[in-house]
């Protein structure tokens, strides 16, 4: 099973800042890694698939990079509505599909 | 509007059984793989199971394999999860999710239905 480790656990930033979230895989997942956003009381929402492909309706402020075992989600020009928990998910070596433990982004 | 609505979550005793349902609308149901994903209180999502568009291929997380069965009815646009031999660690909010064109991402989610396993 591929274990995804996210860091940091929590990020506290101000509006307009840039958030950088890391996801490290226990083995190569090639470029088969996606990102989700989850706000309190809501289901997760797909942001990015296969490293860098934004889902429909996702603003360009959200971008992804990486390959193999190291991946990054970058959120530029943070807005208050970006407060959420962000999860990575791999689809390279499955079943099972696996998620990371999450990174909470707080906007001060 | 694309919509997924789960139902069937209840409080059940350890060892019990339960069937969850998911009603899909707003898209061509039999064009897409479907998933069940669960989330325990305060935890991250955990993928449970996937079924192909036709229903011919099914996949399970090791934690539920042999106890849960995923199925679909493409004539009625319904997804199901039959759960048996339930354990306290199965307690979670269960989401139905539509597979993306890449199949193994989830691009539409329902609001979830809560399963509590407790005596």
mmCIF file of C-alpha atoms in Angstrom:
data_model
loop_
_atom_site.group_PDB
_atom_site.id
_atom_site.type_symbol
_atom_site.label_atom_id
_atom_site.label_comp_id
_atom_site.label_asym_id
_atom_site.label_seq_id
_atom_site.Cartn_x
_atom_site.Cartn_y
_atom_site.Cartn_z
ATOM 1 C CA UNK A 1 0.000 0.000 0.000
ATOM 2 C CA UNK A 2 1.298 3.456 -0.902
ATOM 3 C CA UNK A 3 1.527 5.708 2.145
ATOM 4 C CA UNK A 4 1.221 9.437 1.478
ATOM 5 C CA UNK A 5 2.741 11.776 4.067
ATOM 6 C CA UNK A 6 1.708 15.421 3.991
ATOM 7 C CA UNK A 7 3.499 18.350 5.565
ATOM 8 C CA UNK A 8 3.043 20.582 7.338
ATOM 9 C CA UNK A 9 0.030 19.473 9.362
ATOM 10 C CA UNK A 10 -1.134 23.058 9.727
ATOM 11 C CA UNK A 11 -0.320 26.242 7.852
ATOM 12 C CA UNK A 12 -1.333 29.635 9.206
ATOM 13 C CA UNK A 13 -1.051 32.412 6.635
ATOM 14 C CA UNK A 14 -2.473 35.813 5.748
ATOM 15 C CA UNK A 15 -4.617 36.795 2.774
ATOM 16 C CA UNK A 16 -2.415 37.338 -0.267
ATOM 17 C CA UNK A 17 0.263 34.906 0.935
ATOM 18 C CA UNK A 18 1.314 31.748 -0.889
ATOM 19 C CA UNK A 19 0.632 28.333 0.653
ATOM 20 C CA UNK A 20 2.943 25.440 -0.194
ATOM 21 C CA UNK A 21 1.810 21.953 0.799
ATOM 22 C CA UNK A 22 3.988 18.876 0.405
ATOM 23 C CA UNK A 23 2.936 15.275 -0.237
ATOM 24 C CA UNK A 24 5.540 12.516 -0.149
ATOM 25 C CA UNK A 25 4.815 8.976 -1.330
ATOM 26 C CA UNK A 26 6.368 5.840 0.179
ATOM 27 C CA UNK A 27 7.096 4.617 -3.359
ATOM 28 C CA UNK A 28 6.921 6.165 -6.789
ATOM 29 C CA UNK A 29 3.434 7.052 -7.959
ATOM 30 C CA UNK A 30 4.793 8.462 -11.235
ATOM 31 C CA UNK A 31 2.492 11.395 -12.058
ATOM 32 C CA UNK A 32 -0.701 9.837 -10.751
ATOM 33 C CA UNK A 33 -1.347 12.150 -7.839
ATOM 34 C CA UNK A 34 -4.298 14.446 -7.184
ATOM 35 C CA UNK A 35 -5.389 17.027 -4.619
ATOM 36 C CA UNK A 36 -8.676 17.684 -2.837
ATOM 37 C CA UNK A 37 -10.006 20.531 -0.723
ATOM 38 C CA UNK A 38 -12.382 19.898 2.174
ATOM 39 C CA UNK A 39 -14.170 22.610 4.100
ATOM 40 C CA UNK A 40 -15.904 21.942 7.451
ATOM 41 C CA UNK A 41 -19.155 20.041 7.059
ATOM 42 C CA UNK A 42 -18.602 19.487 3.341
ATOM 43 C CA UNK A 43 -17.443 16.626 1.175
ATOM 44 C CA UNK A 44 -13.989 16.787 -0.390
ATOM 45 C CA UNK A 45 -13.745 18.595 -3.723
ATOM 46 C CA UNK A 46 -11.348 17.551 -6.475
ATOM 47 C CA UNK A 47 -8.909 20.364 -7.235
ATOM 48 C CA UNK A 48 -6.179 18.793 -9.314
ATOM 49 C CA UNK A 49 -5.642 15.437 -10.997
ATOM 50 C CA UNK A 50 -2.422 13.866 -12.283
ATOM 51 C CA UNK A 51 -0.099 16.391 -10.625
ATOM 52 C CA UNK A 52 -1.173 19.560 -12.390
ATOM 53 C CA UNK A 53 -4.505 19.292 -14.238
ATOM 54 C CA UNK A 54 -7.002 21.603 -12.593
ATOM 55 C CA UNK A 55 -10.573 20.359 -12.354
ATOM 56 C CA UNK A 56 -13.246 22.460 -14.087
ATOM 57 C CA UNK A 57 -13.993 25.669 -12.217
ATOM 58 C CA UNK A 58 -10.845 25.588 -10.078
ATOM 59 C CA UNK A 59 -9.074 28.979 -10.095
ATOM 60 C CA UNK A 60 -5.595 29.323 -11.548
ATOM 61 C CA UNK A 61 -4.323 30.224 -8.062
ATOM 62 C CA UNK A 62 -4.182 26.486 -7.414
ATOM 63 C CA UNK A 63 -1.272 24.689 -9.047
ATOM 64 C CA UNK A 64 0.509 21.404 -8.608
ATOM 65 C CA UNK A 65 3.945 20.029 -9.388
ATOM 66 C CA UNK A 66 6.165 17.024 -8.816
ATOM 67 C CA UNK A 67 6.701 13.455 -9.911
ATOM 68 C CA UNK A 68 7.781 10.132 -8.471
ATOM 69 C CA UNK A 69 7.620 10.513 -4.704
ATOM 70 C CA UNK A 70 7.556 14.279 -4.061
ATOM 71 C CA UNK A 71 4.662 16.571 -4.899
ATOM 72 C CA UNK A 72 3.577 20.090 -4.079
ATOM 73 C CA UNK A 73 0.288 21.935 -4.077
ATOM 74 C CA UNK A 74 0.741 25.699 -4.293
ATOM 75 C CA UNK A 75 -2.037 28.161 -3.562
ATOM 76 C CA UNK A 76 -1.034 31.699 -4.520
ATOM 77 C CA UNK A 77 -2.730 34.952 -3.494
ATOM 78 C CA UNK A 78 -4.584 33.250 -0.655
ATOM 79 C CA UNK A 79 -8.190 34.267 -0.086
ATOM 80 C CA UNK A 80 -10.239 33.726 3.091
ATOM 81 C CA UNK A 81 -12.340 31.115 1.250
ATOM 82 C CA UNK A 82 -9.218 28.952 0.855
ATOM 83 C CA UNK A 83 -9.378 28.015 4.547
ATOM 84 C CA UNK A 84 -9.766 24.248 4.420
ATOM 85 C CA UNK A 85 -8.030 20.907 4.811
ATOM 86 C CA UNK A 86 -6.162 19.732 1.715
ATOM 87 C CA UNK A 87 -5.564 16.061 0.911
ATOM 88 C CA UNK A 88 -3.419 14.354 -1.700
ATOM 89 C CA UNK A 89 -4.500 11.049 -3.281
ATOM 90 C CA UNK A 90 -2.627 8.579 -5.490
ATOM 91 C CA UNK A 91 -3.999 6.329 -8.210
ATOM 92 C CA UNK A 92 -0.756 4.730 -9.349
ATOM 93 C CA UNK A 93 -0.519 1.548 -7.275
ATOM 94 C CA UNK A 94 -3.942 0.323 -6.301
ATOM 95 C CA UNK A 95 -6.065 -1.070 -4.877
ATOM 96 C CA UNK A 96 -6.145 0.528 -2.499
ATOM 97 C CA UNK A 97 -6.381 4.132 -3.605
ATOM 98 C CA UNK A 98 -4.846 6.088 -0.747
ATOM 99 C CA UNK A 99 -5.085 9.583 0.686
ATOM 100 C CA UNK A 100 -2.613 11.636 2.668
ATOM 101 C CA UNK A 101 -3.276 12.680 6.226
ATOM 102 C CA UNK A 102 -4.226 16.223 5.327
ATOM 103 C CA UNK A 103 -2.889 19.755 5.739
ATOM 104 C CA UNK A 104 -5.044 22.381 7.391
ATOM 105 C CA UNK A 105 -4.693 25.869 5.932
ATOM 106 C CA UNK A 106 -5.796 28.665 8.209
ATOM 107 C CA UNK A 107 -6.154 32.201 6.915
ATOM 108 C CA UNK A 108 -5.449 34.716 9.684
ATOM 109 C CA UNK B 1 -27.243 19.461 -11.989
ATOM 110 C CA UNK B 2 -25.005 16.503 -11.163
ATOM 111 C CA UNK B 3 -26.153 15.053 -7.848
ATOM 112 C CA UNK B 4 -25.422 12.075 -5.622
ATOM 113 C CA UNK B 5 -27.656 11.334 -2.630
ATOM 114 C CA UNK B 6 -26.711 8.639 -0.156
ATOM 115 C CA UNK B 7 -29.072 6.880 2.224
ATOM 116 C CA UNK B 8 -29.215 3.901 4.547
ATOM 117 C CA UNK B 9 -26.858 4.930 7.322
ATOM 118 C CA UNK B 10 -27.981 3.909 10.808
ATOM 119 C CA UNK B 11 -26.715 2.730 14.177
ATOM 120 C CA UNK B 12 -25.956 -1.002 14.015
ATOM 121 C CA UNK B 13 -24.488 -3.505 16.450
ATOM 122 C CA UNK B 14 -21.073 -5.085 15.881
ATOM 123 C CA UNK B 15 -21.449 -8.090 13.601
ATOM 124 C CA UNK B 16 -24.517 -6.607 11.959
ATOM 125 C CA UNK B 17 -25.269 -5.873 8.324
ATOM 126 C CA UNK B 18 -26.392 -2.827 6.399
ATOM 127 C CA UNK B 19 -26.930 -1.703 2.800
ATOM 128 C CA UNK B 20 -26.134 1.816 1.704
ATOM 129 C CA UNK B 21 -27.694 3.295 -1.423
ATOM 130 C CA UNK B 22 -26.699 6.211 -3.625
ATOM 131 C CA UNK B 23 -29.079 7.819 -6.119
ATOM 132 C CA UNK B 24 -27.314 9.473 -9.034
ATOM 133 C CA UNK B 25 -28.733 12.126 -11.341
ATOM 134 C CA UNK B 26 -27.633 14.795 -13.790
ATOM 135 C CA UNK B 27 -25.086 12.694 -15.702
ATOM 136 C CA UNK B 28 -24.933 9.529 -17.760
ATOM 137 C CA UNK B 29 -24.522 7.111 -14.879
ATOM 138 C CA UNK B 30 -23.383 4.105 -16.871
ATOM 139 C CA UNK B 31 -20.527 6.052 -18.466
ATOM 140 C CA UNK B 32 -18.586 6.318 -15.217
ATOM 141 C CA UNK B 33 -16.929 4.234 -12.525
ATOM 142 C CA UNK B 34 -18.236 4.895 -9.033
ATOM 143 C CA UNK B 35 -16.668 4.836 -5.574
ATOM 144 C CA UNK B 36 -17.479 4.610 -1.901
ATOM 145 C CA UNK B 37 -15.206 6.638 0.378
ATOM 146 C CA UNK B 38 -15.560 6.887 4.142
ATOM 147 C CA UNK B 39 -14.360 9.368 6.696
ATOM 148 C CA UNK B 40 -14.213 8.651 10.413
ATOM 149 C CA UNK B 41 -14.797 11.597 12.749
ATOM 150 C CA UNK B 42 -11.772 13.884 12.741
ATOM 151 C CA UNK B 43 -9.892 11.741 10.228
ATOM 152 C CA UNK B 44 -9.025 11.974 6.552
ATOM 153 C CA UNK B 45 -10.902 10.214 3.755
ATOM 154 C CA UNK B 46 -10.416 6.466 3.318
ATOM 155 C CA UNK B 47 -11.212 4.861 -0.024
ATOM 156 C CA UNK B 48 -13.483 1.836 0.417
ATOM 157 C CA UNK B 49 -14.423 0.461 -2.977
ATOM 158 C CA UNK B 50 -14.690 1.110 -6.717
ATOM 159 C CA UNK B 51 -16.934 -0.394 -9.380
ATOM 160 C CA UNK B 52 -16.485 -0.082 -13.134
ATOM 161 C CA UNK B 53 -19.110 1.541 -15.347
ATOM 162 C CA UNK B 54 -20.562 -1.847 -16.282
ATOM 163 C CA UNK B 55 -20.321 -3.362 -12.830
ATOM 164 C CA UNK B 56 -18.100 -6.155 -14.084
ATOM 165 C CA UNK B 57 -14.994 -5.035 -12.168
ATOM 166 C CA UNK B 58 -14.910 -4.304 -8.456
ATOM 167 C CA UNK B 59 -12.093 -3.338 -6.115
ATOM 168 C CA UNK B 60 -11.889 -3.088 -2.334
ATOM 169 C CA UNK B 61 -9.705 -1.724 0.419
ATOM 170 C CA UNK B 62 -8.027 -4.503 2.417
ATOM 171 C CA UNK B 63 -9.905 -3.384 5.533
ATOM 172 C CA UNK B 64 -13.291 -4.256 3.995
ATOM 173 C CA UNK B 65 -12.506 -6.975 1.467
ATOM 174 C CA UNK B 66 -14.642 -10.041 2.129
ATOM 175 C CA UNK B 67 -17.124 -8.065 4.256
ATOM 176 C CA UNK B 68 -18.392 -5.348 1.885
ATOM 177 C CA UNK B 69 -19.833 -5.725 -1.608
ATOM 178 C CA UNK B 70 -20.242 -2.875 -4.082
ATOM 179 C CA UNK B 71 -22.836 -3.080 -6.851
ATOM 180 C CA UNK B 72 -24.770 -0.849 -9.207
ATOM 181 C CA UNK B 73 -28.063 -0.780 -11.077
ATOM 182 C CA UNK B 74 -27.547 1.136 -14.307
ATOM 183 C CA UNK B 75 -31.244 0.898 -15.187
ATOM 184 C CA UNK B 76 -32.186 2.871 -12.070
ATOM 185 C CA UNK B 77 -28.993 4.941 -11.644
ATOM 186 C CA UNK B 78 -28.224 3.535 -8.202
ATOM 187 C CA UNK B 79 -24.998 2.545 -6.467
ATOM 188 C CA UNK B 80 -24.994 0.228 -3.458
ATOM 189 C CA UNK B 81 -22.696 -0.912 -0.685
ATOM 190 C CA UNK B 82 -23.659 -4.083 1.136
ATOM 191 C CA UNK B 83 -21.855 -4.161 4.471
ATOM 192 C CA UNK B 84 -21.673 -7.217 6.707
ATOM 193 C CA UNK B 85 -19.833 -8.342 9.832
ATOM 194 C CA UNK B 86 -19.573 -4.686 10.804
ATOM 195 C CA UNK B 87 -16.931 -3.571 13.290
ATOM 196 C CA UNK B 88 -16.688 -0.461 15.482
ATOM 197 C CA UNK B 89 -13.862 0.769 13.239
ATOM 198 C CA UNK B 90 -16.325 0.899 10.334
ATOM 199 C CA UNK B 91 -18.015 3.857 12.036
ATOM 200 C CA UNK B 92 -17.786 6.765 9.606
ATOM 201 C CA UNK B 93 -19.512 9.098 7.210
ATOM 202 C CA UNK B 94 -19.836 7.162 3.957
ATOM 203 C CA UNK B 95 -19.656 9.117 0.709
ATOM 204 C CA UNK B 96 -20.723 8.013 -2.720
ATOM 205 C CA UNK B 97 -18.473 9.559 -5.374
ATOM 206 C CA UNK B 98 -18.376 9.639 -9.160
ATOM 207 C CA UNK B 99 -15.170 8.581 -10.842
ATOM 208 C CA UNK B 100 -13.513 11.170 -13.027
ATOM 209 C CA UNK B 101 -12.529 10.504 -16.643
ATOM 210 C CA UNK B 102 -9.282 9.242 -15.107
ATOM 211 C CA UNK B 103 -11.554 6.750 -13.278
ATOM 212 C CA UNK B 104 -9.674 6.716 -10.010
ATOM 213 C CA UNK B 105 -10.149 10.261 -8.868
ATOM 214 C CA UNK B 106 -13.521 11.353 -7.486
ATOM 215 C CA UNK B 107 -14.899 14.477 -9.115
ATOM 216 C CA UNK B 108 -18.434 14.586 -7.673
ATOM 217 C CA UNK B 109 -19.345 13.656 -4.111
ATOM 218 C CA UNK B 110 -22.580 13.259 -2.218
ATOM 219 C CA UNK B 111 -23.169 14.684 1.240
ATOM 220 C CA UNK B 112 -22.675 11.300 2.869
ATOM 221 C CA UNK B 113 -24.621 8.996 5.170
ATOM 222 C CA UNK B 114 -23.500 8.148 8.699
ATOM 223 C CA UNK B 115 -22.877 4.584 9.828
ATOM 224 C CA UNK B 116 -22.330 3.988 13.529
ATOM 225 C CA UNK B 117 -21.306 0.548 14.750
ATOM 226 C CA UNK B 118 -21.894 0.312 18.460
ATOM 227 C CA UNK B 119 -23.481 -1.948 21.023
#
